[in-house]
Tab-separated table of C-alpha atoms and ligand atoms in Angstrom:
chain	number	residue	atom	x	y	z
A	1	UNK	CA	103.732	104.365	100.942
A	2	UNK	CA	105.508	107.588	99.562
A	3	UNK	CA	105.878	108.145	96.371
A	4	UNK	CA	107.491	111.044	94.461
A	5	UNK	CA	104.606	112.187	91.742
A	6	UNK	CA	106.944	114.637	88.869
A	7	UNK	CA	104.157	115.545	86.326
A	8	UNK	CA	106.835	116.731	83.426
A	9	UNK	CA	106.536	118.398	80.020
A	10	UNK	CA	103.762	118.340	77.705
A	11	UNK	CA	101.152	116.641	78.221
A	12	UNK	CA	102.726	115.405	81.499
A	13	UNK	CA	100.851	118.048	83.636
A	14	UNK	CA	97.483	116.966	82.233
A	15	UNK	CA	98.024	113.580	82.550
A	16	UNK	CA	99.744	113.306	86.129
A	17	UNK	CA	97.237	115.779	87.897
A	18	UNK	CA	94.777	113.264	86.534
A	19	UNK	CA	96.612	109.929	87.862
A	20	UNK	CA	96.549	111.744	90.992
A	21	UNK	CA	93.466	112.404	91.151
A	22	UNK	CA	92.605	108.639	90.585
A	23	UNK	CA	95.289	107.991	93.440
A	24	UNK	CA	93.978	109.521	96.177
A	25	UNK	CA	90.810	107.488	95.629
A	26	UNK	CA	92.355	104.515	95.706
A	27	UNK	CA	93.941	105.827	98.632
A	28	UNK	CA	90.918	106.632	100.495
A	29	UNK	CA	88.766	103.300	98.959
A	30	UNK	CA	91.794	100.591	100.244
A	31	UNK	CA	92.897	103.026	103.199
A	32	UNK	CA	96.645	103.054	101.584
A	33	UNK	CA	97.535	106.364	103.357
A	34	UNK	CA	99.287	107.322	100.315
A	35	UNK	CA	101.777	109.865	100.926
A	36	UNK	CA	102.485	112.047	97.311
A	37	UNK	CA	104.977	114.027	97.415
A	38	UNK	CA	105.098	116.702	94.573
A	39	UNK	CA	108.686	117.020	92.839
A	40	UNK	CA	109.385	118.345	89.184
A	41	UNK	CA	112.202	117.833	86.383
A	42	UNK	CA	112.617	117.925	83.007
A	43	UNK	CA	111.795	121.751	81.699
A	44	UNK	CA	110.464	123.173	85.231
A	45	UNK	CA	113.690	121.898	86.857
A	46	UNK	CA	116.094	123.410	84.357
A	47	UNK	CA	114.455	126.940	84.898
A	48	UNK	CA	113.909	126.583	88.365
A	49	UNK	CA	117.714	124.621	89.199
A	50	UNK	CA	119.757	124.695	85.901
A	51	UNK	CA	119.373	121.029	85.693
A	52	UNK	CA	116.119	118.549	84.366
A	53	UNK	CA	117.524	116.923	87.328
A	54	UNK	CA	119.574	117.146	90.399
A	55	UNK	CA	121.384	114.910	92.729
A	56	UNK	CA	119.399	116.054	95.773
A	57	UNK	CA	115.728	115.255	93.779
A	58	UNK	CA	117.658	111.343	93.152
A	59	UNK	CA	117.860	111.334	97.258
A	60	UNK	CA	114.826	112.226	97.696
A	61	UNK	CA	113.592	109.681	95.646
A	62	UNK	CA	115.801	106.913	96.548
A	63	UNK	CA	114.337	107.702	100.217
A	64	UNK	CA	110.532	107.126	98.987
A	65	UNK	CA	108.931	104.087	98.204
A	66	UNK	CA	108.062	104.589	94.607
A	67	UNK	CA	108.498	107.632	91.966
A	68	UNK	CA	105.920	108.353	89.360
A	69	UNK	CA	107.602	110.175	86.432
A	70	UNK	CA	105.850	111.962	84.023
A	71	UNK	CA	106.988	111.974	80.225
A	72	UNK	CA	109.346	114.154	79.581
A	73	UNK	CA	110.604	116.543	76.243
A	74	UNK	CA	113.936	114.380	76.099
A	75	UNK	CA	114.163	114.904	72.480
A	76	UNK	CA	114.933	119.105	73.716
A	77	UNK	CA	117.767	118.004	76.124
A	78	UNK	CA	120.587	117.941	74.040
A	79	UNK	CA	123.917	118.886	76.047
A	80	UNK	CA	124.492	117.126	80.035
A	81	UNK	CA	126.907	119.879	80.769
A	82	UNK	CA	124.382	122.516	80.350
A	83	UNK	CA	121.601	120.845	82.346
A	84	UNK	CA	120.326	118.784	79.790
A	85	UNK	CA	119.980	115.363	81.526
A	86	UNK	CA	117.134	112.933	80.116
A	87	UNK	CA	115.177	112.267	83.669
A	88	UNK	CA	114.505	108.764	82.327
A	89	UNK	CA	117.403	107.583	81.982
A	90	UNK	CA	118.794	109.566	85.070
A	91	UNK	CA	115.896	107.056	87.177
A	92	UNK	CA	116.557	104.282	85.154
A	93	UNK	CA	120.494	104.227	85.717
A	94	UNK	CA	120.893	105.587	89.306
A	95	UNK	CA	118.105	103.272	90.479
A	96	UNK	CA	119.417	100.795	88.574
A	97	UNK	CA	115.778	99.946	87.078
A	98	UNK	CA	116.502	96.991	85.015
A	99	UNK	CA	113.429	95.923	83.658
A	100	UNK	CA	111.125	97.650	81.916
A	101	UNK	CA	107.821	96.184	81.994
A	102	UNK	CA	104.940	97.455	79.265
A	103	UNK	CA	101.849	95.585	78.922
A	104	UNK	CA	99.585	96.042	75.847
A	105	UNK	CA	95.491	94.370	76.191
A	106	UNK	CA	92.692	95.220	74.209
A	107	UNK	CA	89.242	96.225	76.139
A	108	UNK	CA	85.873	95.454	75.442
A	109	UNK	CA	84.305	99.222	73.859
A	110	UNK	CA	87.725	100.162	72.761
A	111	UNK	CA	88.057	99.599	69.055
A	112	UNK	CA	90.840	97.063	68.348
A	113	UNK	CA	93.111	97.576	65.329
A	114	UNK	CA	93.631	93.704	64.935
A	115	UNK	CA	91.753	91.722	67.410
A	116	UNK	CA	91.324	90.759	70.776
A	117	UNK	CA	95.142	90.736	72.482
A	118	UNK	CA	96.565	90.420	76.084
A	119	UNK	CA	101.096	90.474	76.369
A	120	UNK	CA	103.668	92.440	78.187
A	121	UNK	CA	106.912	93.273	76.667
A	122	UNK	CA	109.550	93.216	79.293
A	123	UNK	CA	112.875	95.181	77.978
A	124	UNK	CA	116.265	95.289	79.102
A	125	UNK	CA	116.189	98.896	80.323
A	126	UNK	CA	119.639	99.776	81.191
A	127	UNK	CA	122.252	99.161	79.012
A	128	UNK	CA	121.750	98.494	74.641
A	129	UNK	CA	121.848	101.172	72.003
A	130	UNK	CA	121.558	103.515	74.579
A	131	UNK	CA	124.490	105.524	74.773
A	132	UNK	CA	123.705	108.140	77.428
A	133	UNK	CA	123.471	105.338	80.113
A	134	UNK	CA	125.466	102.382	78.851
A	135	UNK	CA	128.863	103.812	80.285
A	136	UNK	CA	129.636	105.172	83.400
A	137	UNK	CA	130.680	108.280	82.730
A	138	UNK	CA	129.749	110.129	79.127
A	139	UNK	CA	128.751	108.973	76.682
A	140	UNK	CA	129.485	105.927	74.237
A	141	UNK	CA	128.438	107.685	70.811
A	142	UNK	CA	131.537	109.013	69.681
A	143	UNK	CA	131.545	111.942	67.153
A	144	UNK	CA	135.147	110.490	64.940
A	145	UNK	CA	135.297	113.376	62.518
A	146	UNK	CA	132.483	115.672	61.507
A	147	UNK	CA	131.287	113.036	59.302
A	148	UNK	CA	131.841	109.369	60.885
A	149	UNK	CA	129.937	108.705	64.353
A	150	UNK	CA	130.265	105.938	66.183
A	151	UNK	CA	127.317	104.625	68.432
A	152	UNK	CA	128.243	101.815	70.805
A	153	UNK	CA	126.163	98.999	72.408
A	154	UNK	CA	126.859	97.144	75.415
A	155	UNK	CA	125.307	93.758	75.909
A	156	UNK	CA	126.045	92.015	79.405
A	157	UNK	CA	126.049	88.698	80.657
A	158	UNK	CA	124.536	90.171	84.188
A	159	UNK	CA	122.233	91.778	82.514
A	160	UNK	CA	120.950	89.812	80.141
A	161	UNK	CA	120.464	86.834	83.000
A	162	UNK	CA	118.503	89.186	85.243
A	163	UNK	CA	115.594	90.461	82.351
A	164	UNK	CA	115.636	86.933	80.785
A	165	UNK	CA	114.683	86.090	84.987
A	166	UNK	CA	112.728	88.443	84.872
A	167	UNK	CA	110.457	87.528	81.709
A	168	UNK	CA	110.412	84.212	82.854
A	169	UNK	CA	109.371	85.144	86.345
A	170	UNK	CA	106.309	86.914	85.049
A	171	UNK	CA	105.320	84.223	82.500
A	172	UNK	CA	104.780	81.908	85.203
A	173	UNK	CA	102.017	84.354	86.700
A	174	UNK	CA	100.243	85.012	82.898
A	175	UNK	CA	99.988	82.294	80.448
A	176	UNK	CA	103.474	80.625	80.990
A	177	UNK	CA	104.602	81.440	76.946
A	178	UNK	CA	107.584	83.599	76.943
A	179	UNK	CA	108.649	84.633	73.235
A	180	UNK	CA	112.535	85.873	72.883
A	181	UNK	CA	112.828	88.843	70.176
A	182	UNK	CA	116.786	88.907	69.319
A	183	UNK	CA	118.881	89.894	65.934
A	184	UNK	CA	121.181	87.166	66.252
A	185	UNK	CA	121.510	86.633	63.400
A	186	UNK	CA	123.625	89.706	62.584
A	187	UNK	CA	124.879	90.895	65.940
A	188	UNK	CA	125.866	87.148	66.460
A	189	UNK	CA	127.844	88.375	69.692
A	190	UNK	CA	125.861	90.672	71.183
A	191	UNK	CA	122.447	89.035	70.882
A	192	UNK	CA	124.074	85.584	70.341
A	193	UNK	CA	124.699	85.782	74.140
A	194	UNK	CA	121.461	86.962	75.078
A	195	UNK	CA	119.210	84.386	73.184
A	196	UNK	CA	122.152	81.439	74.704
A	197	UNK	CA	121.255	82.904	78.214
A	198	UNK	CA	117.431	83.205	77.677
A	199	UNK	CA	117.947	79.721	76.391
A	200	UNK	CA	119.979	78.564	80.053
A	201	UNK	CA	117.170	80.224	82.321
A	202	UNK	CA	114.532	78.356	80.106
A	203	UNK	CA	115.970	75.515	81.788
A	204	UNK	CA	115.044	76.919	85.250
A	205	UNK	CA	111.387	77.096	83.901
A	206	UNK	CA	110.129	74.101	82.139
A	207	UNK	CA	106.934	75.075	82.560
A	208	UNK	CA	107.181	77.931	80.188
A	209	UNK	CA	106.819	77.541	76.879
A	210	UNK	CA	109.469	79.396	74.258
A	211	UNK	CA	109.795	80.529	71.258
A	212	UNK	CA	112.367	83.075	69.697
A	213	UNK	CA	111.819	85.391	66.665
A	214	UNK	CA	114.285	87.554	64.791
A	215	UNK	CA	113.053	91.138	65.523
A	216	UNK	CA	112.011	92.249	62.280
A	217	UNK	CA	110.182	89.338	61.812
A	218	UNK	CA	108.363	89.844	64.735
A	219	UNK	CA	106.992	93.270	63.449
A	220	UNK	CA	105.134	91.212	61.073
A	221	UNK	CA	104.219	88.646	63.913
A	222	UNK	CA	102.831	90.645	66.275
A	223	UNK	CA	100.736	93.072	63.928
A	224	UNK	CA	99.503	89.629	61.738
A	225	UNK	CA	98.455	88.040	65.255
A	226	UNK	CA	99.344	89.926	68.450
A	227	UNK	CA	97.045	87.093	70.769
A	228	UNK	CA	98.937	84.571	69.846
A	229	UNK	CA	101.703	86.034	71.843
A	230	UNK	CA	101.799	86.159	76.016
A	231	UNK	CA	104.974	87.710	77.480
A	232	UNK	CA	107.837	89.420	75.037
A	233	UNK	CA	111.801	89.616	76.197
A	234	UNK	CA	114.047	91.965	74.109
A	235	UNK	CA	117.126	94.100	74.499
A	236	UNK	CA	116.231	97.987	75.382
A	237	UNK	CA	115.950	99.332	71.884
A	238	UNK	CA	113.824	96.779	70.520
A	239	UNK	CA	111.560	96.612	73.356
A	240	UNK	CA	111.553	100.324	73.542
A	241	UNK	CA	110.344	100.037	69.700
A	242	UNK	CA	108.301	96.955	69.716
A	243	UNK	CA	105.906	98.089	73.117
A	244	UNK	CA	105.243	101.138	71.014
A	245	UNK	CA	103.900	99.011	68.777
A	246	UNK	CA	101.952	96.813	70.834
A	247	UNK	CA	100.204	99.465	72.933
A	248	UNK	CA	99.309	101.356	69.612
A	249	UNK	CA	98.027	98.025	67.974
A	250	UNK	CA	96.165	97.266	70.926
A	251	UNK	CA	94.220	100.729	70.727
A	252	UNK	CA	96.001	103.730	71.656
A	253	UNK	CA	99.453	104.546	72.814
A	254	UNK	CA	97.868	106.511	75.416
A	255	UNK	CA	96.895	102.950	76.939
A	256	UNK	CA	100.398	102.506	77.236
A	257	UNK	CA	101.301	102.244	80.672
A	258	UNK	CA	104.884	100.602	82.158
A	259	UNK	CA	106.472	99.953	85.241
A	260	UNK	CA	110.194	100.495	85.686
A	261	UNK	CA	111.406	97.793	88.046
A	262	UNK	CA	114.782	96.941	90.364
A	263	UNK	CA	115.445	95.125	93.075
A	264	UNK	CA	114.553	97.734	95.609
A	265	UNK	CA	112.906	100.612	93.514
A	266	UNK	CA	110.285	100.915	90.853
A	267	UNK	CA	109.158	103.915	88.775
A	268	UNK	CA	105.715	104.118	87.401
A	269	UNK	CA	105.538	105.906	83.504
A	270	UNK	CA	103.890	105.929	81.073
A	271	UNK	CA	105.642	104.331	77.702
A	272	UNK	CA	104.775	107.444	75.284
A	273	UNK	CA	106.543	110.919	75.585
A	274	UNK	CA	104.917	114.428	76.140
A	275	UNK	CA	103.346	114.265	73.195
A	276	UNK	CA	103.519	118.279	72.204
A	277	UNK	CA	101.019	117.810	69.539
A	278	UNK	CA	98.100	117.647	71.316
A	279	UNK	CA	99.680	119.126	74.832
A	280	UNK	CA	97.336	121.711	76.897
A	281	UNK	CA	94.276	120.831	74.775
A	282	UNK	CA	92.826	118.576	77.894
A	283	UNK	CA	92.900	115.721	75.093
A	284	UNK	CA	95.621	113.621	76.244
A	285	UNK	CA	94.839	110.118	78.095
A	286	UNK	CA	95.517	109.616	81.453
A	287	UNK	CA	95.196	105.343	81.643
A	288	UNK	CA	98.978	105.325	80.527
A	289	UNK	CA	99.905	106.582	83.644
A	290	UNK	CA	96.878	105.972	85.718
A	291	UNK	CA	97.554	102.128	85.091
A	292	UNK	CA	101.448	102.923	85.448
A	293	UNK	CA	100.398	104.059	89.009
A	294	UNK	CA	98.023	100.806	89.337
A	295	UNK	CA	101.621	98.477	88.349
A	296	UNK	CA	103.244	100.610	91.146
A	297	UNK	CA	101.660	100.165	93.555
A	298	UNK	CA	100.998	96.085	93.033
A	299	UNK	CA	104.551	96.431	92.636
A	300	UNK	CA	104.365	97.604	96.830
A	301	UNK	CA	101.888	95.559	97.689
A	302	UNK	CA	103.893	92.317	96.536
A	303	UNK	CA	107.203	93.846	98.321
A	304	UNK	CA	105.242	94.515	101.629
A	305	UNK	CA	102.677	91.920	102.091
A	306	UNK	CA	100.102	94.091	101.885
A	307	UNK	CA	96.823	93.039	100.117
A	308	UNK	CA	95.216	96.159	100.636
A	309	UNK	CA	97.789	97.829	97.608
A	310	UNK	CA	97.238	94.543	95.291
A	311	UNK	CA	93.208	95.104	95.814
A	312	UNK	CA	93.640	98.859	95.048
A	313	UNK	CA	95.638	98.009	91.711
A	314	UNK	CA	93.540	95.279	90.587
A	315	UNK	CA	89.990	98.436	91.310
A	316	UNK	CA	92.514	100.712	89.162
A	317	UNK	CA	93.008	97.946	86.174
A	318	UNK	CA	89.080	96.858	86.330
A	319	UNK	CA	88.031	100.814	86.764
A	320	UNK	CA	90.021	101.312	83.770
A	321	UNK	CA	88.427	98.590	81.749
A	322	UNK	CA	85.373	99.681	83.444
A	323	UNK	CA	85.046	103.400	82.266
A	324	UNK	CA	86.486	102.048	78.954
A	325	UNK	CA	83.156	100.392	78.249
A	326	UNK	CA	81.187	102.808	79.229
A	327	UNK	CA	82.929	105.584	77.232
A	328	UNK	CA	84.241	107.254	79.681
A	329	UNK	CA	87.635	107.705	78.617
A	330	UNK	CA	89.295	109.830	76.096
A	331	UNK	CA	88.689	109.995	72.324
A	332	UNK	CA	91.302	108.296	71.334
A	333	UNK	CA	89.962	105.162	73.556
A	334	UNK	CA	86.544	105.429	71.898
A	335	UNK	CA	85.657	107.810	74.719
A	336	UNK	CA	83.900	111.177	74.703
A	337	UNK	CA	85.529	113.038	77.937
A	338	UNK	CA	89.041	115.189	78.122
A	339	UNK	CA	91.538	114.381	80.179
A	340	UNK	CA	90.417	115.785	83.419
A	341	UNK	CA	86.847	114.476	83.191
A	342	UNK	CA	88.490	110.909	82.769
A	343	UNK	CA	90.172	111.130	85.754
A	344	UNK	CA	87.985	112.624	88.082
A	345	UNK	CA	84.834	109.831	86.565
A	346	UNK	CA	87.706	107.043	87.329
A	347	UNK	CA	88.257	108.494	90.738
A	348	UNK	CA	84.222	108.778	91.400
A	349	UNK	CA	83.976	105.170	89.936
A	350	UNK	CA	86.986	103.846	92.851
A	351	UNK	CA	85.319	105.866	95.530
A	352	UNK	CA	81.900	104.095	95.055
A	353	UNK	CA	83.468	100.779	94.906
A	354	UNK	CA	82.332	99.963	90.849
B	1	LIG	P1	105.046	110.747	71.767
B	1	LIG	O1	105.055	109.375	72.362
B	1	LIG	O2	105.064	111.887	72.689
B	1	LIG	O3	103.764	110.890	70.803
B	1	LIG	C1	103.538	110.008	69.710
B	1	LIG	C2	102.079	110.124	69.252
B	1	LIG	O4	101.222	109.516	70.228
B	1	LIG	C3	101.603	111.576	69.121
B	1	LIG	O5	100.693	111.661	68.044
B	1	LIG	C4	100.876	111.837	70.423
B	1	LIG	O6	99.876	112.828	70.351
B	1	LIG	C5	100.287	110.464	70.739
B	1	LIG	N1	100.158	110.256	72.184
B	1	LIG	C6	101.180	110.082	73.063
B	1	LIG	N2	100.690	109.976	74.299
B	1	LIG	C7	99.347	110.070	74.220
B	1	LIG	C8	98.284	110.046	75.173
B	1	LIG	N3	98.501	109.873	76.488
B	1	LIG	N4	97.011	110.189	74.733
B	1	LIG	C9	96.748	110.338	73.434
B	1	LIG	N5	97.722	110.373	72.472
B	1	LIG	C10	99.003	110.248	72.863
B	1	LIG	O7	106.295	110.787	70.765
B	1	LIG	P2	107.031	112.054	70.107
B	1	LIG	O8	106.028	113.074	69.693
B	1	LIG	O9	107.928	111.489	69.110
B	1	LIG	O10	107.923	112.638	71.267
B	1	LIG	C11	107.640	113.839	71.993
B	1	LIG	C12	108.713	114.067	73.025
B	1	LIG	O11	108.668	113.038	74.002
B	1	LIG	C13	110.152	114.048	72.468
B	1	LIG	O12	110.886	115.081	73.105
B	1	LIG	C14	110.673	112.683	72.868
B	1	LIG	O13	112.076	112.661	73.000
B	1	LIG	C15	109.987	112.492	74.191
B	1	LIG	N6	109.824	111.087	74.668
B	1	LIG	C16	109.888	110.947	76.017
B	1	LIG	C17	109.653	109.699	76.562
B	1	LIG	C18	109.667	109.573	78.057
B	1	LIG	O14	109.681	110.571	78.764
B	1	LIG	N7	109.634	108.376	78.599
B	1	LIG	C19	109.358	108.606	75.735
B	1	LIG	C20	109.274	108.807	74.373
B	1	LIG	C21	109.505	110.066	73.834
């Protein structure tokens, strides 16, 4: 398996170099002969190529068999013309990477805000409030006069059908509940169509239990009692908002990991940014994307038949919880290491097989 590794900005360095780390253990442990392949974008790439990204990195990639991408400083990339491009969304629209899975679980030794909880959000990932990738060309936030801007979203049937497939698909593997998170009830068009087609595809599942929930009702939900809830499907801002929320809830955004998924791709990242404030100060955790890398490759071992990457994903997830309990993680995890130590006590604990 190749895979593309881009660390980028902030705390990206830290945290990648430590994911690696953690990778070529696995590699070694399950004999994956992992091939990484160092790339960058985001602040490197616009010194180094006047662009965050380029059309011949997006070959390169397309030609692997996976991309880890690191989080990147999109809030600084203001103007495509100049260079600017968010690398996210670049991935997430050129690969078309439709479904953005983020799970959010509580582990025993890491305090939990509110309880014991175990649920994936799966978002819509390419199309929404998102104005940078819901056209084709430009941009669908339109400045009217210096005063009046118009943002646009685009809701369609497609790709509504194929996340609500999606959701459904993976709540047949968990605990077969799938909850639908929708504002029907004012954008009766928009997310009228996506509840009526979660509501068709439900058909296709009858083992699945559903339930729906207005989205800002579900803020209340899932903080009052986030067990109660197995897998989550929601349009790309919500979900974008609401996994925030459910990897903070369940004990630190920096447990939030996410796989970016397509029908022939997948991108491993983490679900929180570069986080500047604490960037460089080897405080940063590295399970977001460590467990990113774990979905990844589970991800490959599913396409390719190969048990060997499933068994190396499931020693990532139970190293995680592993080094959790025994403090080995950073502070904000209950821990007592930095980021480096994490990862290289992770990597020792794959390599000796605990
Ligand atoms: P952020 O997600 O970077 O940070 C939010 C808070 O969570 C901060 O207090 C931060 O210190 C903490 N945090 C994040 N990751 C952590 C980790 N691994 N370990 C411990 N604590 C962690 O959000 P922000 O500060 O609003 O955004 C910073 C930049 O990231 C902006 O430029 C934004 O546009 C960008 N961003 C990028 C992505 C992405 O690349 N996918 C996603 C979200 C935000």
């Amino acid at each position: 398996m190749k895979i593309v590794v881009i660390p980028g900005d902030g705390i990206g360095a830290e945290t990648m170099a430590a994911t690696v780390e953690v990778l070529r253990a696995a590699s070694k442990r399950y004999s994956l002969k992992l091939e990484l392949v160092d790339e960058i974008a985001g602040h490197a790439s616009l010194a180094r190529h006047g662009a965050t990204v380029t059309p011949e990195l997006l070959e390169r990639v397309s030609a692997a068999d996976g991309l880890m991408l690191g989080p990147m400083s999109t809030f600084e990339f203001k103007d495509e013309s100049r260079g600017e491009i968010n690398p996210s969304k670049f991935f997430r629209k050129e690969l078309d990477l439709f479904a953005n899975i983020r799970p959010a679980r509580t582990y025993a030794g890491m305090p939990a805000k509110l309880g014991a909880m175990d649920l994936v959000v799966v978002r819509e990932n390419t199309e929404g409030f998102y104005a940078d990738r819901n056209v084709e060309s430009g941009s669908s936030e339109i400045l009217v006069t210096r005063d009046v801007v118009i943002s646009l979203r685009r809701i369609t049937r497609h790709c509504c059908e194929r996340i609500a497939r999606a959701a459904f698909a993976l709540a047949m593997t968990r605990r077969r509940h799938l909850s639908v998170v929708h504002k029907a009830n004012v954008l009766k068009i928009g997310d009228g169509m996506f509840l009526d087609i979660c509501r068709a595809v439900a058909k296709e599942f009858p083992e699945v239990r559903v339930d729906e929930f207005i989205v800002d009702a579900m803020m209340a939900h899932v903080v009052r009692d986030p067990k109660r809830f197995d897998v989550i499907v929601t349009t790309n801002m919500f979900g974008d908002i609401l996994s925030d929320l459910t990897a903070e809830i369940s004990g630190s955004l920096g447990m939030g990991g996410s796989l970016n998924l397509g029908l022939d791709h997948a991108m491993g990242q983490a679900a929180h940014g570069s986080a500047p404030d604490i960037a460089g100060r080897d405080v940063a955790n590295p399970f977001s994307l460590v467990l990113s890398a774990g979905m990844l490759l589970e991800w490959f071992g599913a396409k390719s038949g190969n048990a060997d990457f499933v068994a190396a994903a499931q020693a990532i997830s139970l190293g995680v919880a592993g080094a959790i309990e025994s403090g080995e993680c950073t502070a904000d995890a209950g821990g007592r290491l930095g980021t480096r130590a994490t990862g290289a006590a992770l990597a020792q604990r794959l390599s000796a097989g605990r």
